[in-house]
mmCIF file of C-alpha atoms in Angstrom:
data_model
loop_
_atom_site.group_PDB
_atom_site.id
_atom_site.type_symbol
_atom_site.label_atom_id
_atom_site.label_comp_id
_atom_site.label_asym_id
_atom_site.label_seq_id
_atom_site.Cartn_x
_atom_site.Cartn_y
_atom_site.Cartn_z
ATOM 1 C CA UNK A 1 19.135 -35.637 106.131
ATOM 2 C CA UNK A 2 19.293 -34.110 102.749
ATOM 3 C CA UNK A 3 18.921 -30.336 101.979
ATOM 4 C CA UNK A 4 17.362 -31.018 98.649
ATOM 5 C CA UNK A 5 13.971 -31.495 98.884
ATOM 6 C CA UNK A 6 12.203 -33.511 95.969
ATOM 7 C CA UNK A 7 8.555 -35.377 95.878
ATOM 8 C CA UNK A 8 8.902 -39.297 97.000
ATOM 9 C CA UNK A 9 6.544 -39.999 93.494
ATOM 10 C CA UNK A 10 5.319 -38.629 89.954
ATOM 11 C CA UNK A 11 3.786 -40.568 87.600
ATOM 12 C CA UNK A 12 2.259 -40.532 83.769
ATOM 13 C CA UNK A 13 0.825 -42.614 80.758
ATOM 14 C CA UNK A 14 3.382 -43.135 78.048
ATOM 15 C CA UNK A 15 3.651 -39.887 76.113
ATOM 16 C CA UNK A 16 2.708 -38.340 78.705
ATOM 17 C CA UNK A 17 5.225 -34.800 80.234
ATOM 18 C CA UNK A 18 5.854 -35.655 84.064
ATOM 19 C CA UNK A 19 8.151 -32.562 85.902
ATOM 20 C CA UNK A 20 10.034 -33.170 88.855
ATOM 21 C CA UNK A 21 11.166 -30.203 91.530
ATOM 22 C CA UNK A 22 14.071 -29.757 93.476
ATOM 23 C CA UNK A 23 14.001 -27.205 96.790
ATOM 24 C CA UNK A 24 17.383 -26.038 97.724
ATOM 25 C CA UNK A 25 18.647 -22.947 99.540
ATOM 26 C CA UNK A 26 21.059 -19.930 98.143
ATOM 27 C CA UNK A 27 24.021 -21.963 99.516
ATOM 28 C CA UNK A 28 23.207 -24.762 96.741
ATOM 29 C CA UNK A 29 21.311 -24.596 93.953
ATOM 30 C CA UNK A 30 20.554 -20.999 94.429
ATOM 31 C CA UNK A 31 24.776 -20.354 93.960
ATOM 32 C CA UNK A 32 26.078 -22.766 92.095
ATOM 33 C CA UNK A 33 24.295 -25.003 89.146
ATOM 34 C CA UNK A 34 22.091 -28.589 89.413
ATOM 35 C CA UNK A 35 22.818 -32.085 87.859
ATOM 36 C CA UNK A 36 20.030 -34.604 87.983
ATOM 37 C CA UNK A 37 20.992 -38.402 87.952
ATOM 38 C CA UNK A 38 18.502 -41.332 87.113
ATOM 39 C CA UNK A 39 18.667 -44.959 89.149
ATOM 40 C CA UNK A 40 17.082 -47.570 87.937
ATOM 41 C CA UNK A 41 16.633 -50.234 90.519
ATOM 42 C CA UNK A 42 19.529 -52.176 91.244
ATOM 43 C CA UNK A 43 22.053 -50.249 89.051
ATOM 44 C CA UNK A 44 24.414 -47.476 89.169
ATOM 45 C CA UNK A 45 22.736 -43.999 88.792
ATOM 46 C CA UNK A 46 23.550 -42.261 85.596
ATOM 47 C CA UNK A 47 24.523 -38.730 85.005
ATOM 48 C CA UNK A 48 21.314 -37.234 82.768
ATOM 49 C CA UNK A 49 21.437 -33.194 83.307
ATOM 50 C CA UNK A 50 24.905 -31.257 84.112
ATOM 51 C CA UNK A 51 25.125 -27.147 84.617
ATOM 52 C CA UNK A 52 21.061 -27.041 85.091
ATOM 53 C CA UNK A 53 20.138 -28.057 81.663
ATOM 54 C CA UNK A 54 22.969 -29.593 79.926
ATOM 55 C CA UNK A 55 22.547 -33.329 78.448
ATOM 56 C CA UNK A 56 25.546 -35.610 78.126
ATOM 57 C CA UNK A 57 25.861 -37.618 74.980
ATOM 58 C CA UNK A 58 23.625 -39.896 74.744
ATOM 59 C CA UNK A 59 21.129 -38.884 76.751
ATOM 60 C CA UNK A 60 17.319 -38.177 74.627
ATOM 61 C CA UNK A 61 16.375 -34.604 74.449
ATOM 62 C CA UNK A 62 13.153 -35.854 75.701
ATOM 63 C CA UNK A 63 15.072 -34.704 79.144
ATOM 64 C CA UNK A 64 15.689 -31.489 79.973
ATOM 65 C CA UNK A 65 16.218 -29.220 83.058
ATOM 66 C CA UNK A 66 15.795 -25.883 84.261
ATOM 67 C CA UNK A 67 16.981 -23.835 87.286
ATOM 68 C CA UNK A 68 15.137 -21.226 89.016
ATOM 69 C CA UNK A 69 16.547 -18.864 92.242
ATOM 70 C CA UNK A 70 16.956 -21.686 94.890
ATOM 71 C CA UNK A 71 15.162 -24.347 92.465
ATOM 72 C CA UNK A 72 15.797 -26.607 89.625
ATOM 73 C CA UNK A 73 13.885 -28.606 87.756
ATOM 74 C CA UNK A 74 13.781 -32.114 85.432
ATOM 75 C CA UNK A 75 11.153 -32.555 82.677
ATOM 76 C CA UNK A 76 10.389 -35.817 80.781
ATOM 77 C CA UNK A 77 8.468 -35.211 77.962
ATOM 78 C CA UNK A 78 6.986 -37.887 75.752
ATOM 79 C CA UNK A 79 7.487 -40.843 78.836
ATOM 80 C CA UNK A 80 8.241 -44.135 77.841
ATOM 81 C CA UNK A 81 8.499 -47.520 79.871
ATOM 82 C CA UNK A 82 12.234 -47.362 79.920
ATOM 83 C CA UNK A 83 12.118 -43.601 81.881
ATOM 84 C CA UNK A 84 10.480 -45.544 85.274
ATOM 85 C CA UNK A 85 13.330 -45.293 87.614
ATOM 86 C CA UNK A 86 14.400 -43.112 90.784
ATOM 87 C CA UNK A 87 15.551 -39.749 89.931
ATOM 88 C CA UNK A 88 18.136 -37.767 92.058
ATOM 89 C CA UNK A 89 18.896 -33.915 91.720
ATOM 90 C CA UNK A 90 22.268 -32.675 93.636
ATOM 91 C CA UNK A 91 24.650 -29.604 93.910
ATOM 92 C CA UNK A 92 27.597 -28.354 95.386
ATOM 93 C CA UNK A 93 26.919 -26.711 98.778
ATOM 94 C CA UNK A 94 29.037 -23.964 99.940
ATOM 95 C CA UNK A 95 28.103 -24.460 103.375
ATOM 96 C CA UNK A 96 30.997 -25.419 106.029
ATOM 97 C CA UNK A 97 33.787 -26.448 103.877
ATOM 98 C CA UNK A 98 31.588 -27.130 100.974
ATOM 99 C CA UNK A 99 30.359 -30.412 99.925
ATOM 100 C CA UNK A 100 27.950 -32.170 97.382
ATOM 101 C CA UNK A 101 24.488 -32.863 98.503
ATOM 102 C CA UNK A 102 21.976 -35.259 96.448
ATOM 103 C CA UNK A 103 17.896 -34.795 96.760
ATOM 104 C CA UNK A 104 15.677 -36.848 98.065
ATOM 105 C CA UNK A 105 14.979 -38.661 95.244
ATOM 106 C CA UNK A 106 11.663 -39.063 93.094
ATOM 107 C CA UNK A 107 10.475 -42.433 91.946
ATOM 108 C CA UNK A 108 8.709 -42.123 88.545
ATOM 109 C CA UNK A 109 6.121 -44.627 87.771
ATOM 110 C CA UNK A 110 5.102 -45.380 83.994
ATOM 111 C CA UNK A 111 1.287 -46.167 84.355
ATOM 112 C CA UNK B 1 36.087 -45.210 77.575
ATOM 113 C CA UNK B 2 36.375 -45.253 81.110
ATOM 114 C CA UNK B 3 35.544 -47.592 83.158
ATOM 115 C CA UNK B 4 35.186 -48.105 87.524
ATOM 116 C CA UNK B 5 34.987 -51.102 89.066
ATOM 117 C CA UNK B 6 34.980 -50.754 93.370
ATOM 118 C CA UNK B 7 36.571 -54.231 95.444
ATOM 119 C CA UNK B 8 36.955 -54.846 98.906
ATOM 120 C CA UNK B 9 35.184 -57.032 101.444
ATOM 121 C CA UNK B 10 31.345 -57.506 101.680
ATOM 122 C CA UNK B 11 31.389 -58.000 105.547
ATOM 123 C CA UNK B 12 32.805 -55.743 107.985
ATOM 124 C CA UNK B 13 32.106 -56.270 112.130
ATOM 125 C CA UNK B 14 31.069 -52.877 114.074
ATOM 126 C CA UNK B 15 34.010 -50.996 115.211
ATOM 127 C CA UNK B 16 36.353 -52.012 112.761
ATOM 128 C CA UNK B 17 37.086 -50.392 109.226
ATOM 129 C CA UNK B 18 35.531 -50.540 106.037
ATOM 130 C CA UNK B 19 38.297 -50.486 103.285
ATOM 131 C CA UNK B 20 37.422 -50.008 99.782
ATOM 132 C CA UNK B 21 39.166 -49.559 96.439
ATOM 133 C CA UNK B 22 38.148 -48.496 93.022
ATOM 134 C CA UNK B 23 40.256 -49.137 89.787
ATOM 135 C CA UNK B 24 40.071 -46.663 86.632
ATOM 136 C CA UNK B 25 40.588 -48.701 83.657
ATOM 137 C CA UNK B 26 40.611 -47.437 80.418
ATOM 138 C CA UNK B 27 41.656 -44.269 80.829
ATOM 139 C CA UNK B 28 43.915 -42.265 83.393
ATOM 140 C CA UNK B 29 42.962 -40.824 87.112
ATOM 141 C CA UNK B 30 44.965 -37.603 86.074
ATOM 142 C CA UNK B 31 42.996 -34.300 85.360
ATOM 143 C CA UNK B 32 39.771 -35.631 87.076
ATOM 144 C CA UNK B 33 38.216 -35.418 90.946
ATOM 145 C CA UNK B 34 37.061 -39.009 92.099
ATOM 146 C CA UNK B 35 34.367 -39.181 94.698
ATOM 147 C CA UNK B 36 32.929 -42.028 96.907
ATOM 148 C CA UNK B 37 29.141 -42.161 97.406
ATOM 149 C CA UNK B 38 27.085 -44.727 99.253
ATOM 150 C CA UNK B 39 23.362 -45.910 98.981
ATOM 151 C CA UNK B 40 21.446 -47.575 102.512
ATOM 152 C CA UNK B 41 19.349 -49.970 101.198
ATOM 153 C CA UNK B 42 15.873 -48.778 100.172
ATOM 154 C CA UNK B 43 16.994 -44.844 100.872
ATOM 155 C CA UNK B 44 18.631 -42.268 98.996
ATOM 156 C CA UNK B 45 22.490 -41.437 97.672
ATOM 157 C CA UNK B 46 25.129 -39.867 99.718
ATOM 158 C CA UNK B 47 28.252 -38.463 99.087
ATOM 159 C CA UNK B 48 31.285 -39.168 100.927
ATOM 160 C CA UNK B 49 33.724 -37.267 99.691
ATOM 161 C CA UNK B 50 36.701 -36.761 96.623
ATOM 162 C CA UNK B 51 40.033 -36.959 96.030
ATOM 163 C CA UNK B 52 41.837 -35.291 93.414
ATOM 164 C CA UNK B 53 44.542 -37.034 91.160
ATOM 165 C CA UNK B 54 46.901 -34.541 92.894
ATOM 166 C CA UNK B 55 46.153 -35.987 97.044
ATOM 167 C CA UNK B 56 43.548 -33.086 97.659
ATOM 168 C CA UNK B 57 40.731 -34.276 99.507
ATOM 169 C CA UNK B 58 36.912 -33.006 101.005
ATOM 170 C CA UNK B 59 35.194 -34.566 103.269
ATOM 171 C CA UNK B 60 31.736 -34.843 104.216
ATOM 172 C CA UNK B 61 31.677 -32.963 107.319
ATOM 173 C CA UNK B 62 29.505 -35.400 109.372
ATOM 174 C CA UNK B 63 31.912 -38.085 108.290
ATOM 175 C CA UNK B 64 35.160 -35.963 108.039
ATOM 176 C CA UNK B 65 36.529 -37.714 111.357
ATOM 177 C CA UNK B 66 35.948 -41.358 110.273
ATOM 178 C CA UNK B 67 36.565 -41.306 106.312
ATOM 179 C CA UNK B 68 40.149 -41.334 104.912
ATOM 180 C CA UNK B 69 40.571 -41.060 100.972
ATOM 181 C CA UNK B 70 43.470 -41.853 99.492
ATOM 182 C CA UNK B 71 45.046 -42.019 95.485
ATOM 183 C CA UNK B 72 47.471 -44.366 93.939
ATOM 184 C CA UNK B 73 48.550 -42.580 90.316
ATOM 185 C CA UNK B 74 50.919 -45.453 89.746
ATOM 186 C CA UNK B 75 47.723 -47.968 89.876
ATOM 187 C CA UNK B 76 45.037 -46.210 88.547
ATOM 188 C CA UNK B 77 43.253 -46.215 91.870
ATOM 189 C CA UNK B 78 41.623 -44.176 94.478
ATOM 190 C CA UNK B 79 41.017 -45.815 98.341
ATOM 191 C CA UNK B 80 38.511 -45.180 101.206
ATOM 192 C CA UNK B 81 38.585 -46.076 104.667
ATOM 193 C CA UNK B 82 36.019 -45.267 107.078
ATOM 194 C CA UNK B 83 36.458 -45.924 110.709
ATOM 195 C CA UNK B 84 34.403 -47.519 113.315
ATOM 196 C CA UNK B 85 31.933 -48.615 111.354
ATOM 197 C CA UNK B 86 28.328 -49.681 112.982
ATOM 198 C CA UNK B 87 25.442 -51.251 110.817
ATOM 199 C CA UNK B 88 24.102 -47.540 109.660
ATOM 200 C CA UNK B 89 27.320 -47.692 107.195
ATOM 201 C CA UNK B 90 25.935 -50.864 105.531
ATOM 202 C CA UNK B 91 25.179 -49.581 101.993
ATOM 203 C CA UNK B 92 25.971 -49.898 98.649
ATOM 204 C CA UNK B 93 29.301 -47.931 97.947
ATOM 205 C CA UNK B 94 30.060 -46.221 94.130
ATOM 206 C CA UNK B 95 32.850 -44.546 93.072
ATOM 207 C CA UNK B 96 32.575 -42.073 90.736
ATOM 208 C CA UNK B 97 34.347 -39.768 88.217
ATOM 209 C CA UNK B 98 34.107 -35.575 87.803
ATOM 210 C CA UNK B 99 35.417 -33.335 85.686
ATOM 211 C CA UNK B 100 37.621 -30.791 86.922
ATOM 212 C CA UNK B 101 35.007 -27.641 87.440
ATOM 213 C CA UNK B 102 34.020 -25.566 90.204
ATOM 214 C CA UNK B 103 31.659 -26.877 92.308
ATOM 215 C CA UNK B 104 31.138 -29.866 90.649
ATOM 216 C CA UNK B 105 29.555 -28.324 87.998
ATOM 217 C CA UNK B 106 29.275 -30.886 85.167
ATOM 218 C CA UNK B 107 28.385 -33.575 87.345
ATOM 219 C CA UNK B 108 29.465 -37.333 87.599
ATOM 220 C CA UNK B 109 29.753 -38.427 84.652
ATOM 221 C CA UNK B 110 31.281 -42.095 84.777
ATOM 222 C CA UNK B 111 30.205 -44.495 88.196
ATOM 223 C CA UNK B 112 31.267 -47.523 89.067
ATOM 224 C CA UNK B 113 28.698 -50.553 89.400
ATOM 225 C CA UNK B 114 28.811 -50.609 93.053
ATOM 226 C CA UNK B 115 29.735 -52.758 95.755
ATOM 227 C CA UNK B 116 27.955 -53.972 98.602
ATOM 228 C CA UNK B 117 29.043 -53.709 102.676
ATOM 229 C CA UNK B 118 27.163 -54.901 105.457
ATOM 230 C CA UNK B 119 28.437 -53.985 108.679
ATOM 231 C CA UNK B 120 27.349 -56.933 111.215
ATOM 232 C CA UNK B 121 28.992 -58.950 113.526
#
């Protein structure tokens, strides 16, 4: 059962801004930072947001994240067809002897 | 630029033990954690646990007493083993690459394609 708690669905037109929310608790997101990974079906997820709103290269700034207290946050602004996928936030979780805990996942729909 | 590719066999009967390896080509498994991560179908990721390049290793607790992950510098790889396996541990299993940061803080960054098991007899 996961600890990071995301909606099962968003959805938007092309061009459209579509936000996705992650729930955590102080032992994850709320003390150490959030990474968000996107899946499309049948593939390998890919790293998009690292350190709450950092982008790897190659990755459109039409992505960004944010991080508030015990939540985090992905934003896709300007949606296109290629951005329909499942999207996963995670974090490290101090609880126990620590260890890295993934969201429930949010699949995006390009209407 | 790296690349991960996972190998090992497809089918595995309950009870026995799922054995899985992933090769780093391309680049070296020095300086880096390496983490195992699996996928049921049709639900969400989980992470197993890492290794680093060095033999440390962390463990998901509910899987601590059945997972064993292992390195191989001289290879380029990095092993898992999990233990009496039953058909809840048939998934899709990645490796995966991350920088070494507290808490895992930049994320995984490189992922292998993925392998599938199916645990039935």
């Amino acid at each position: 059962q996961s600890v990071l708690t995301q909606p099962p669905s968003a959805s938007g037109t092309p061009g459209q801004r579509v936000t996705i929310s992650c729930s955590g608790s102080s032992s994850n997101i709320g003390s150490n930072t959030a990474s968000w990974y996107q899946q499309v079906p049948g593939t390998a997820p890919k790293l998009l947001i690292y350190s709450n709103n950092q982008r790897p290269s190659g990755v459109p700034d039409r992505f960004s994240g944010s991080k508030s207290g015990t939540s985090a946050s992905l934003a896709i602004s300007g949606l296109q067809s290629e951005d329909e996928a499942d999207y996963y936030c995670a974090a490290w979780d101090d609880s126990l002897s620590g260890l890295y805990v993934f969201g429930t996942g949010t699949e995006v729909t390009v209407l | 630029q790296v690349h991960l590719q996972e190998s090992g066999p497809g089918l595995v009967k309950p009870s026995e033990t799922l054995s899985l390896t992933c090769t780093v080509s391309g680049g070296s498994i020095s300086n880096y954690f390496w983490s195992w991560i699996r996928q049921p179908p049709g639900k969400g990721l989980e992470w197993i646990g890492y290794i680093h390049y060095t033999g440390t290793t962390n463990y998901k607790p509910s899987l601590e007493s059945r997972v064993t992950i292992s390195v191989d510098t001289s290879k380029n790889q990095f092993s898992v083993k999990l233990s009496s396996v039953t058909a809840a541990d048939t998934a899709v299993y990645y490796c995966a690459r991350h920088r070494e940061v507290p808490a895992f803080a930049h994320g995984m960054d490189v992922w292998g394609q993925g392998t599938t098991v199916t645990v039935s007899s």
